[in-house]
Short mmCIF file of C-alpha atoms in Angstrom, two decimals:
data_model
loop_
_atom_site.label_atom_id
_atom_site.label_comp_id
_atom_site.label_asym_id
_atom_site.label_seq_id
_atom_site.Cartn_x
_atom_site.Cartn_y
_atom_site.Cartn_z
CA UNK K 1 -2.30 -100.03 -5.37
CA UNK K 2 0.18 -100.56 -2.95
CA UNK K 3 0.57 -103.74 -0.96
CA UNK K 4 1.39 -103.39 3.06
CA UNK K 5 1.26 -106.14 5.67
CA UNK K 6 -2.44 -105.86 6.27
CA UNK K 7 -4.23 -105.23 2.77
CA UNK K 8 -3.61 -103.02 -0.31
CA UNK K 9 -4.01 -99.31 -0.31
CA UNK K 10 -4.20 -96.79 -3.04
CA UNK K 11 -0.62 -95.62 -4.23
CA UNK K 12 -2.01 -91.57 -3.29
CA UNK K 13 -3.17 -92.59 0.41
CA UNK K 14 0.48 -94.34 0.99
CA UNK K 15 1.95 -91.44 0.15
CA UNK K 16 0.32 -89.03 2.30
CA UNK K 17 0.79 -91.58 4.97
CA UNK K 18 4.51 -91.15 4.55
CA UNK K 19 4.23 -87.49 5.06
CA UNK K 20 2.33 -87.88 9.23
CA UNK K 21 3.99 -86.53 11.54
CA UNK K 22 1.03 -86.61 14.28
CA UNK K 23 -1.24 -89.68 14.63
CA UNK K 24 -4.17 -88.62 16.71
CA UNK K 25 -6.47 -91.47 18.37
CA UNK K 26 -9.73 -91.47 19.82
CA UNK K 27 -9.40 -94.39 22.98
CA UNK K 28 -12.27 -95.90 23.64
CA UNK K 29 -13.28 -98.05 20.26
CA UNK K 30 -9.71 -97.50 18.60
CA UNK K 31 -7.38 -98.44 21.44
CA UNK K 32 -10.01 -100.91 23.47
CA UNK K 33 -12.82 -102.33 21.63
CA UNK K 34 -15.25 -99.63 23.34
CA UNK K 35 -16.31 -101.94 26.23
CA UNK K 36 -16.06 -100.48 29.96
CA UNK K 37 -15.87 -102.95 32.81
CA UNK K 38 -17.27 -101.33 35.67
CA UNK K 39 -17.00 -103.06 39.22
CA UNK K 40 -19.39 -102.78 41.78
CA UNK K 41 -17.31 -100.56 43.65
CA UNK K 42 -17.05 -98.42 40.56
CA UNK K 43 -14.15 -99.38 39.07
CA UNK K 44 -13.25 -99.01 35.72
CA UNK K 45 -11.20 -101.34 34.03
CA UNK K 46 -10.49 -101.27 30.07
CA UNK K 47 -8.12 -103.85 28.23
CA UNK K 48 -5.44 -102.27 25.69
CA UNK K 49 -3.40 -104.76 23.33
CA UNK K 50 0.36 -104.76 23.89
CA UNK K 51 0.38 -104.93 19.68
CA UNK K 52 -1.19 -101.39 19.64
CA UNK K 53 1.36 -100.55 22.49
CA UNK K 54 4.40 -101.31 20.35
CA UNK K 55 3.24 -99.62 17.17
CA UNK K 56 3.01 -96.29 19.04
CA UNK K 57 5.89 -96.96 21.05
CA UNK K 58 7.70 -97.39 16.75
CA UNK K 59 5.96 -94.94 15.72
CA UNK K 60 7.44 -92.23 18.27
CA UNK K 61 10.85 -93.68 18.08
CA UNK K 62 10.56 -92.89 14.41
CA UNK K 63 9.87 -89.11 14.74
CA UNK K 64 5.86 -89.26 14.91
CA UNK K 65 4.26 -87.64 17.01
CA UNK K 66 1.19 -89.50 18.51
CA UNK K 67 -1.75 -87.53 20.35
CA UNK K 68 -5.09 -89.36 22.04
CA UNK K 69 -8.17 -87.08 21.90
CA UNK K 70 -11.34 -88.35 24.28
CA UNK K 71 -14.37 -87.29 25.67
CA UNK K 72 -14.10 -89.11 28.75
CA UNK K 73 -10.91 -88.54 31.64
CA UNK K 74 -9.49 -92.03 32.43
CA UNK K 75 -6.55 -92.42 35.07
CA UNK K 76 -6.25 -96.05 32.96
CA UNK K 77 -5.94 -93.77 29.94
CA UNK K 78 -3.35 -91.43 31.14
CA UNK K 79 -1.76 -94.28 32.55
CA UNK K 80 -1.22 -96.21 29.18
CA UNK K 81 -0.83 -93.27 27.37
CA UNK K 82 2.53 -92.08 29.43
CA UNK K 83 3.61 -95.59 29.71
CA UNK K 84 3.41 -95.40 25.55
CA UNK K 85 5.53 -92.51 25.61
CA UNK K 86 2.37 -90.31 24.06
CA UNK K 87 2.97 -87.26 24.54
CA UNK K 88 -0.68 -85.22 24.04
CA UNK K 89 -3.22 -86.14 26.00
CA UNK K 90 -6.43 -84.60 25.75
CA UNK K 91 -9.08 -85.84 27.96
CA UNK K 92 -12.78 -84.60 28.82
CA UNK K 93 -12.90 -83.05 25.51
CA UNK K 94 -16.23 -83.41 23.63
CA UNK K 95 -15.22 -81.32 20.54
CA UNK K 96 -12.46 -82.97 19.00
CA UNK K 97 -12.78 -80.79 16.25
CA UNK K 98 -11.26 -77.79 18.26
CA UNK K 99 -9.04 -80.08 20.60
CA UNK K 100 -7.37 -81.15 17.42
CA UNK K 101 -7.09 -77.52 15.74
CA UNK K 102 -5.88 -75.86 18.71
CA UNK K 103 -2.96 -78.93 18.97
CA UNK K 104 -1.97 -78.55 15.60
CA UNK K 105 -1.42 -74.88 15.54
CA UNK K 106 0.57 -75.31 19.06
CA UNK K 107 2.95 -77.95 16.89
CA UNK K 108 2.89 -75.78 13.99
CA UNK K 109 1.54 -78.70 11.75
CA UNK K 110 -0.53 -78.92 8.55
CA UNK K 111 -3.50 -81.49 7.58
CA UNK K 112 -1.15 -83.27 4.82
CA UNK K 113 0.80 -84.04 8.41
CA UNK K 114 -1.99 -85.16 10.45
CA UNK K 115 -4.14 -88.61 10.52
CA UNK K 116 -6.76 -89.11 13.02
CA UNK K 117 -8.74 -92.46 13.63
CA UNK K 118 -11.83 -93.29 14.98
CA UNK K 119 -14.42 -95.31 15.28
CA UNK K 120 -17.54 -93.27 16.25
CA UNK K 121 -19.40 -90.13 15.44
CA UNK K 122 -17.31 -87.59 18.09
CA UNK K 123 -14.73 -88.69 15.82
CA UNK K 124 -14.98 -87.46 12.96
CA UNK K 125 -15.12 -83.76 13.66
CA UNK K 126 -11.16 -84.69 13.47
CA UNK K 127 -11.67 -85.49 10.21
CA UNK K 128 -12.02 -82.01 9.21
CA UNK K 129 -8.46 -80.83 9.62
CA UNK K 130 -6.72 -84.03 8.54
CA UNK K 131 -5.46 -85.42 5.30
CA UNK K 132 -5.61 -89.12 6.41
CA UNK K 133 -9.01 -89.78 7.62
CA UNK K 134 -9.34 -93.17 9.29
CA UNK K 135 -11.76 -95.98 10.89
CA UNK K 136 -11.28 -99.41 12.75
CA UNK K 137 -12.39 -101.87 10.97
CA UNK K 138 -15.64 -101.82 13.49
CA UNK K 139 -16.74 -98.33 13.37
CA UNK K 140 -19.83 -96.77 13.39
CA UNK K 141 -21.02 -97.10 9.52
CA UNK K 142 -21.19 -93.32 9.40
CA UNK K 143 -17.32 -92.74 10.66
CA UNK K 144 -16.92 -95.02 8.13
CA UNK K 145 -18.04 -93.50 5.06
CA UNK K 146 -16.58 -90.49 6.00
CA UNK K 147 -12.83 -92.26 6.07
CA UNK K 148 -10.22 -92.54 3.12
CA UNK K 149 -9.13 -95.88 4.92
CA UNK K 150 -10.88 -98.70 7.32
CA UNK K 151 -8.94 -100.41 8.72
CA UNK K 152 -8.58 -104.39 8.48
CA UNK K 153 -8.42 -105.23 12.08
CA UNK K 154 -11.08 -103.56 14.63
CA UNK K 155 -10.34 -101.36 17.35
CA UNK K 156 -8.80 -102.64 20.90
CA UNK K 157 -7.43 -105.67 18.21
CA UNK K 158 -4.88 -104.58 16.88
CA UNK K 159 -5.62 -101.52 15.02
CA UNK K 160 -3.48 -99.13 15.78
CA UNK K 161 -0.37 -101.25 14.80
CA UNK K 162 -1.84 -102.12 11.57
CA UNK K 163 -2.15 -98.49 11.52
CA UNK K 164 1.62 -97.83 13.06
CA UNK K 165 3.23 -100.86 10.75
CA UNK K 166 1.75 -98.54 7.77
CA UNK K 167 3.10 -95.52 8.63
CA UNK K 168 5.94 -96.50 9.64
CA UNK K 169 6.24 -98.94 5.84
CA UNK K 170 4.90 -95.41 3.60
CA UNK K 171 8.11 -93.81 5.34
CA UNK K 172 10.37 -96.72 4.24
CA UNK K 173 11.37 -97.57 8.13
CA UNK K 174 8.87 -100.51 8.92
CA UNK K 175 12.07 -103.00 8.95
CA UNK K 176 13.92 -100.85 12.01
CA UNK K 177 11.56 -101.47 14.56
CA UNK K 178 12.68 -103.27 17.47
CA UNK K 179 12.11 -103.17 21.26
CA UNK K 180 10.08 -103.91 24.16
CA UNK K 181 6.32 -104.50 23.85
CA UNK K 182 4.01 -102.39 26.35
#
């Protein structure tokens, strides 16, 4: 086992997380906690942590690529996203599956170089072309079982930073992060 800031992992899942070079998200449970606040004069309002913000902002200063894949089209999302510095976003895409596929063959990447996280079951058709499968600590039981690692902290809480910090320790660089939070 291998001991990271958030829990211990298995020594052969560290290692493949030092070989990503694409992080792919679903939003809506991973980067919120799922919830849509809708207005009565329908807007839509979600709430992103600025934890998850840095991590991705690390992550892509370190050479990873990161990549959002939803079902549903957001101007929030897109938003965030560019703010982040992400640069693939996929929205209004209910196969992931294919989404993901067709993205990796455009960068020319394999699975041992790809993780995807989610948290419900349009999720894990990602799982299919991955070698990191992973779920928020909150996901759907069935995402869940179908992941090599759950996360500690659920999603819209800090997840993707515990999943960034990780990363970013497997490739030996977790102590040069610094700059602004998002």
């Amino acid at each position: 086992m291998t001991t990271t800031l958030y829990t211990d992992l298995d020594n052969v899942l560290f290692e493949k997380l030092a070989h990503i070079k694409l992080l792919v998200c679903d939003v809506d449970g991973v980067f919120s906690d799922g919830r849509i606040y809708l207005g009565n004069d329908g807007e839509e309002l979600k709430a992103f942590h600025t934890r998850d913000g840095y991590g991705v902002k690390a992550l892509v200063s370190n050479g990873v690529n990161v990549a959002v894949i939803t079902g549903r089209r957001s101007a929030i999302v897109e938003n965030r996203m560019k703010a982040l510095n992400v640069a693939h976003i996929i929205q209004g895409e209910e196969n992931k599956a294919d989404a993901l596929s067709e993205l990796m063959q455009r960068l020319k990447l394999e699975p041992n170089e790809v993780a995807a996280v989610g948290d419900d079951m349009p999720d894990t058709g990602m799982y299919e072309h991955v070698a990191v499968k992973i779920a928020v600590a909150d996901a759907h039981p069935y995402v869940a079982k179908q992941a090599n690692w759950i996360t500690t902290l659920p999603g819209g809480f800090g997840a993707v930073r515990e999943i960034s910090d990780t990363i970013l320790q497997a490739k030996g660089v977790a102590n040069e992060i610094f700059g602004a939070s998002v």
